[in-house]
XYZ file of C-alpha atoms in Angstrom:
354
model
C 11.621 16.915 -18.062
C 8.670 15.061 -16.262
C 9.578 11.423 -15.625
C 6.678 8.683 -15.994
C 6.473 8.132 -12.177
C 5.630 11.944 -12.080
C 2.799 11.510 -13.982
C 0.530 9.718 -11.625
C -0.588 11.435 -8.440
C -3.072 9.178 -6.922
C -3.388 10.434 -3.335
C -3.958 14.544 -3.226
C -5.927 16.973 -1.003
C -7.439 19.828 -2.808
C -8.354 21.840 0.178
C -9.700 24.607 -1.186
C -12.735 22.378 -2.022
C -12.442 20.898 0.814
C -12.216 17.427 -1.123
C -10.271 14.555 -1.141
C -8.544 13.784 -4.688
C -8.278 9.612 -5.349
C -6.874 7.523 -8.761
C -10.125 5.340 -8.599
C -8.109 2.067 -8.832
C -10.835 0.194 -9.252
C -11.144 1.038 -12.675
C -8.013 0.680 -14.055
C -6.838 -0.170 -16.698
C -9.710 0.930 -18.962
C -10.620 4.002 -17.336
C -7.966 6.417 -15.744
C -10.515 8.257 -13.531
C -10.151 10.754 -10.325
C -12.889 10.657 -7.742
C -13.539 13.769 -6.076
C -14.605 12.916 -2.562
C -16.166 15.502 -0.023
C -17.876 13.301 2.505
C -16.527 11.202 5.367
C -18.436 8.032 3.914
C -17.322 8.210 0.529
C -13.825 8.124 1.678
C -14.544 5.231 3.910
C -16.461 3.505 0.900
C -13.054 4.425 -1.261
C -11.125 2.177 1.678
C -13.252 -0.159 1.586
C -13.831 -1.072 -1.897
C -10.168 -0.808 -2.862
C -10.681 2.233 -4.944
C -7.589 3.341 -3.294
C -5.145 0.628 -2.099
C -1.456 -0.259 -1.325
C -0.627 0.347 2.515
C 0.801 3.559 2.136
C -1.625 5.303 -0.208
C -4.355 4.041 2.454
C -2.431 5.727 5.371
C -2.321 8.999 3.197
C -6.032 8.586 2.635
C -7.210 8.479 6.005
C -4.621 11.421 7.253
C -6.436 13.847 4.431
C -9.814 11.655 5.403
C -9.338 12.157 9.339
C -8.407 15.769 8.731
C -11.303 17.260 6.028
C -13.567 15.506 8.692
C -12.405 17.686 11.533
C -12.161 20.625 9.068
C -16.284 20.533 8.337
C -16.480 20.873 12.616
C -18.267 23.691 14.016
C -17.134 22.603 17.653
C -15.583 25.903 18.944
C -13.700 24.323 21.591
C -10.319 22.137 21.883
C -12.635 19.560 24.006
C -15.776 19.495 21.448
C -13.285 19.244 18.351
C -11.597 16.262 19.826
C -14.726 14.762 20.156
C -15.743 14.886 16.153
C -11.613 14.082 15.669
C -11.967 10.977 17.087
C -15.738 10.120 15.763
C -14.530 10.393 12.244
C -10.773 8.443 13.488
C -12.268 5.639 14.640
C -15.168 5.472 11.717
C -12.310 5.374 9.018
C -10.363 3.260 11.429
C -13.128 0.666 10.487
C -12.680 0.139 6.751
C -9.446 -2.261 6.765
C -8.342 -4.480 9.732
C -5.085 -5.471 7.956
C -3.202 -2.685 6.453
C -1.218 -1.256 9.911
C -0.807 2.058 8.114
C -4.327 3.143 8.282
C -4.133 2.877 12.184
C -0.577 4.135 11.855
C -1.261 7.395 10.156
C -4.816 8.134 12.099
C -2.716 7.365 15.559
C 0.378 9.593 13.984
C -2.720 12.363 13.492
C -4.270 11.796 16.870
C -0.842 12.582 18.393
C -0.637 15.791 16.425
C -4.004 16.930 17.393
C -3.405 16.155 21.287
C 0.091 18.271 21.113
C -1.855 21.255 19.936
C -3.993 21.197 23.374
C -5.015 24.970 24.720
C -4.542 26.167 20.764
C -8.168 27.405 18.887
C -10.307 25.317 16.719
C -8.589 26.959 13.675
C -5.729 26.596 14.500
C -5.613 22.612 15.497
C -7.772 22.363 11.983
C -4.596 24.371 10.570
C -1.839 21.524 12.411
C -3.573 18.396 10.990
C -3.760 19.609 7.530
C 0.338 20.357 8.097
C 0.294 17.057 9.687
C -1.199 15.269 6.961
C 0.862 16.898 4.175
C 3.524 15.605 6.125
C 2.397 12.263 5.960
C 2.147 12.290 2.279
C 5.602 14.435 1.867
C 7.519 11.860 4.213
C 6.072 8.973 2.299
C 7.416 10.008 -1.217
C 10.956 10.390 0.751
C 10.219 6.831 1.958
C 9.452 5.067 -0.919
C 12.475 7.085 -3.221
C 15.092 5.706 -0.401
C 13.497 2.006 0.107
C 13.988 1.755 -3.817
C 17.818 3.280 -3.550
C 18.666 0.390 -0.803
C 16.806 -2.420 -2.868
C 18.751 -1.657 -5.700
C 21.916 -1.955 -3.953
C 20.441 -5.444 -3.758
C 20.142 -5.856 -7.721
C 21.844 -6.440 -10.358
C 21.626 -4.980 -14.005
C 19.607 -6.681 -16.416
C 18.074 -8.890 -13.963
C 14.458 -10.550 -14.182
C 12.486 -9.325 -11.288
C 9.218 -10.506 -10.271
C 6.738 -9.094 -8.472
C 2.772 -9.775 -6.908
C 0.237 -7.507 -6.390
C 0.470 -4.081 -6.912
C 3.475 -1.608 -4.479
C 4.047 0.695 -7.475
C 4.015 4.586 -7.410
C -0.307 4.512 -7.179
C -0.435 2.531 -4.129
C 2.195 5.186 -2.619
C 2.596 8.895 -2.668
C 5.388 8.124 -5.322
C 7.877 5.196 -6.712
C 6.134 2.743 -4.990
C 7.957 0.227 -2.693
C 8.717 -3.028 -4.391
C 8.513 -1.049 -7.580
C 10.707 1.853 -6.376
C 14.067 0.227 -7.649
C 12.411 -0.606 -11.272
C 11.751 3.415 -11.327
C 15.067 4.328 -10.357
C 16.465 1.839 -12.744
C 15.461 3.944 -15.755
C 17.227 6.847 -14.760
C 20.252 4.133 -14.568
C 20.163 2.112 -17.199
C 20.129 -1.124 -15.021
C 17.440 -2.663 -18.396
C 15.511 -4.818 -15.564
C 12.960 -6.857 -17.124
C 9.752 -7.498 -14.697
C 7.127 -10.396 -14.246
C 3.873 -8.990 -13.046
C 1.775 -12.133 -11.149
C -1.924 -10.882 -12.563
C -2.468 -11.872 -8.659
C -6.408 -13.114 -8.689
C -9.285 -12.153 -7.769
C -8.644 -8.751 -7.940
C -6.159 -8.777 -10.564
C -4.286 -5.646 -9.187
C -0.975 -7.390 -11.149
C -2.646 -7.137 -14.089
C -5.097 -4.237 -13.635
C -2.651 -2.277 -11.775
C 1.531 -3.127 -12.025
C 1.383 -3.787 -15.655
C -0.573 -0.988 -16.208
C 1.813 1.513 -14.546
C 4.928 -0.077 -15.468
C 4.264 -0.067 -19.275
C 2.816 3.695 -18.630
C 6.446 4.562 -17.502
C 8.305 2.539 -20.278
C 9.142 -0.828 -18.447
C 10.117 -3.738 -19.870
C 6.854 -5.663 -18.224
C 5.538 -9.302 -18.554
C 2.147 -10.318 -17.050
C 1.867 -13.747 -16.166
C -0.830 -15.993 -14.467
C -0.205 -16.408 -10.456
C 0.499 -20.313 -11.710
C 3.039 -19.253 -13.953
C 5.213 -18.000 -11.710
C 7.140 -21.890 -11.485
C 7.688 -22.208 -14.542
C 9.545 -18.806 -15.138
C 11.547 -19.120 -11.916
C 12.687 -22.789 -13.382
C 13.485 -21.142 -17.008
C 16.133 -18.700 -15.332
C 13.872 -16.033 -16.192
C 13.718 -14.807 -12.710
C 16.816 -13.408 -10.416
C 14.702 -11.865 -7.725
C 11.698 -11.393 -6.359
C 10.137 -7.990 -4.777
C 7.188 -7.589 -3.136
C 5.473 -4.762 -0.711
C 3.996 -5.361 2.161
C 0.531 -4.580 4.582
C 2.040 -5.514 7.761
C 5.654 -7.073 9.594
C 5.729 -8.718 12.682
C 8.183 -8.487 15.390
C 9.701 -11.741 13.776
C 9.997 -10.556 9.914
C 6.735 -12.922 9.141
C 4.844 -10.560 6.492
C 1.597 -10.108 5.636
C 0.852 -9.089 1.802
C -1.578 -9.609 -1.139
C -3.076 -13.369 -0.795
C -0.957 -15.485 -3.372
C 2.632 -14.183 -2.136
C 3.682 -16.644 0.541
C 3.285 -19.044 -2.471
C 5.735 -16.793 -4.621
C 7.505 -17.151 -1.500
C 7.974 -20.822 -1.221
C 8.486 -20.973 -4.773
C 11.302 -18.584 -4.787
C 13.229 -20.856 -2.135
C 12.699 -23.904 -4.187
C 14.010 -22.405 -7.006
C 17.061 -20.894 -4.772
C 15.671 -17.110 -5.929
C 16.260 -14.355 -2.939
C 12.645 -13.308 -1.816
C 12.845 -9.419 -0.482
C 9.681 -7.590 1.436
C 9.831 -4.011 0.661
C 8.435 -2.568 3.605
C 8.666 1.226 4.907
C 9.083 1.304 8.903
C 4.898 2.039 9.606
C 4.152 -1.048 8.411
C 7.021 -2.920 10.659
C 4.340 -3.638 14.169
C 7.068 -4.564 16.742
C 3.772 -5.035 18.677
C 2.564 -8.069 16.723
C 5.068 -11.592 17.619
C 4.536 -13.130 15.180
C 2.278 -13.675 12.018
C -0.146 -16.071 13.604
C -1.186 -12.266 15.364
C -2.126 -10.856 12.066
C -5.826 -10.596 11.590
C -6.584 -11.625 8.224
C -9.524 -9.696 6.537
C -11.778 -11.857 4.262
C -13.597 -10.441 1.024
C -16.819 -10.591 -0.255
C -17.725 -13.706 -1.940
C -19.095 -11.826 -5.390
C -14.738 -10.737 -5.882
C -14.166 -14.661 -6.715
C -17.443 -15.141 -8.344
C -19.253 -12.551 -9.821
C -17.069 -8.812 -9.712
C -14.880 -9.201 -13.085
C -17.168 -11.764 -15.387
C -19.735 -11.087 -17.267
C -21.280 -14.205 -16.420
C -21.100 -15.632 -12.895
C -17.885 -18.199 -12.590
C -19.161 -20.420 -10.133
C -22.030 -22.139 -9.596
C -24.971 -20.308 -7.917
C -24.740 -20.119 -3.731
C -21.208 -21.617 -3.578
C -19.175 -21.120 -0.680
C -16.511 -19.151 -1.002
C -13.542 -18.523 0.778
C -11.104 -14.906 -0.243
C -8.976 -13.955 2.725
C -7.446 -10.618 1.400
C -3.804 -11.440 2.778
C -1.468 -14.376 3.259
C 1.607 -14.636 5.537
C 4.966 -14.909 4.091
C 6.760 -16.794 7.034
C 10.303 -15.067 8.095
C 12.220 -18.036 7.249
C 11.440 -17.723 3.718
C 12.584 -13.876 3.533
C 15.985 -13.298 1.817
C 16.078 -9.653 4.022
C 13.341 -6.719 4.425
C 14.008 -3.354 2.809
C 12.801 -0.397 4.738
C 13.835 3.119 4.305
C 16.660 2.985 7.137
C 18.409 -0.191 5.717
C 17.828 -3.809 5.158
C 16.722 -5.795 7.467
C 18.363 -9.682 7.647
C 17.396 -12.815 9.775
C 17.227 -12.563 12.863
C 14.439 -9.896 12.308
C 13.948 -10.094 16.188
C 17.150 -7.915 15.796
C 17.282 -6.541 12.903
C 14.128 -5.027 12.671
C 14.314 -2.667 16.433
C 17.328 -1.358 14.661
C 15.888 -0.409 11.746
C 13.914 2.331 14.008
C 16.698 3.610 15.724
C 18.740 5.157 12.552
């Protein structure tokens, strides 16, 4: 029997038309729509403008992006492929500064190309679409055992809330933050979730309540400023989130709006976990003050989801696309080899070496 999370499939490669196969998020929740993209620039567009989004799902992207690119060559040679391998890496490489999986999963595909040096064309083509299946494959395993430790964590018939959108269509299935809330069903566990609507792009709303009353979850959406006042009714036991990037010190960059959930969640005395599979952990990056923090166009505040403009004409805006969740505010991080506690200078490295 097909579950609800098996239902939605919002990362595929259909490679006998050479396409990539995307969930245009965008959309959602009024029109459930797959884009069939065959072009290098429409998948960068498809980055870009958040048609597909959620750290993983973007990594998965550009793997199927990076490869269908080099799959359209008609270099003959190891040394002329590499050359239109890394023209269409480092083009997709440009669409999102934030999200460390993009870089994570074009690197993790640059490594696999390089290790097939002295092989033909066809047969390097042949190792990065393995390579990206891979990717894709190892995520769903990722995401099913993040959710199996954070529900060790949990409790049944908690209230959980959550902001932004780490459910099963911003992975290659279950999600992150949203993993344990799948798994609960087949358990019985009765959680009962508070979706922040998370403005301006509303992928709470638009997105997380969408999927999670698609599946049969007991879902709530609230306003981003309502999240007090259900913490301070005893509504909420503990709050999950996903995340675009860790530092070396557990400070974590997500959706903007969840370092306030954050703060919140201490106040109230509520544990505050970051669901985060190990390629987004960047043992490279210190600290969060090393994150670069991409800012949005102006029309996403103003313009994008009104019919009518809702601010005055030539205001200036300000939408950074992120926010950074500082490490002292994180009751642990999840990942798929464990959970990660404080210090996360510690904690973390180990994580990497089950």
């Amino acid at each position: 029997m097909e579950r609800p999370v098996d239902a939605i499939q919002s990362v595929r490669l259909d490679d006998e038309r050479d396409m990539l196969v995307l969930l245009d998020q965008t959309l959602l929740p009024n029109e459930k729509k797959f884009l069939e993209l065959k072009e290098l620039k429409d998948i960068w567009d498809a980055i870009y403008f958040l048609k597909v989004r959620g750290a993983p799902a973007i990594g998965i992207a550009a793997a199927y992006g990076v490869y269908l690119g080099t799959k359209k060559s008609e270099a003959e040679s190891y040394e002329e492929l590499y050359e239109d391998f890394k023209k269409a890496k480092d083009y997709l490489a440009s669409s999102r500064p934030t999200a460390v999986n993009l870089f994570w999963a074009l690197d993790r595909m640059e490594a696999r190309f390089k290790g097939e040096e002295g092989k033909s064309a066809s047969e390097v083509k042949a190792a990065l679409k393995e390579e990206s299946e891979l990717i894709r494959a190892e995520d769903e395993k990722v995401c099913e055992s993040i959710g199996e430790y954070a529900l060790s964590l949990l409790e049944p018939g908690m209230g959980i809330l959550t902001h932004c959108n780490a459910g099963t269509i911003a992975t290659a299935k279950y999600g992150t933050a949203l993993a344990p809330i799948y798994l609960d069903q087949e358990r019985g566990y009765d959680f009962k979730v508070f979706a922040d609507e998370t403005r301006p792009l509303l992928q709470g709303a638009r997105l997380t309540a969408w999927e999670l009353q698609e599946a049969g979850v007991d879902v709530t959406l609230i306003c981003d400023n309502m999240a007090s006042i259900v913490m301070k009714e005893g509504k909420v036991q503990a709050v999950l989130v996903g995340c675009d990037r860790v530092a070396a010190n557990g400070d974590s960059a997500n959706k903007i709006g969840t370092s306030g959930v954050a703060i919140l969640a201490k106040h109230y005395n509520i544990p505050f976990y970051v669901c985060a599979p190990l390629s987004t952990v960047d043992l490279e990056c210190k600290t969060g003050d090393d994150i670069h923090i991409e800012l949005r166009p102006a029309e996403e505040i103003t313009t994008q989801w009104y019919e009518k403009p809702m601010g005055p004409k030539d205001v200036q805006t300000y939408n950074p696309a992120f926010d950074v969740t500082d490490h002292s505010l994180i009751a642990g991080i999840v990942t798929e080899n464990g959970i990660a506690y404080a210090p996360f200078t510690e904690s973390l490295p180990k994580m990497f070496k089950k």
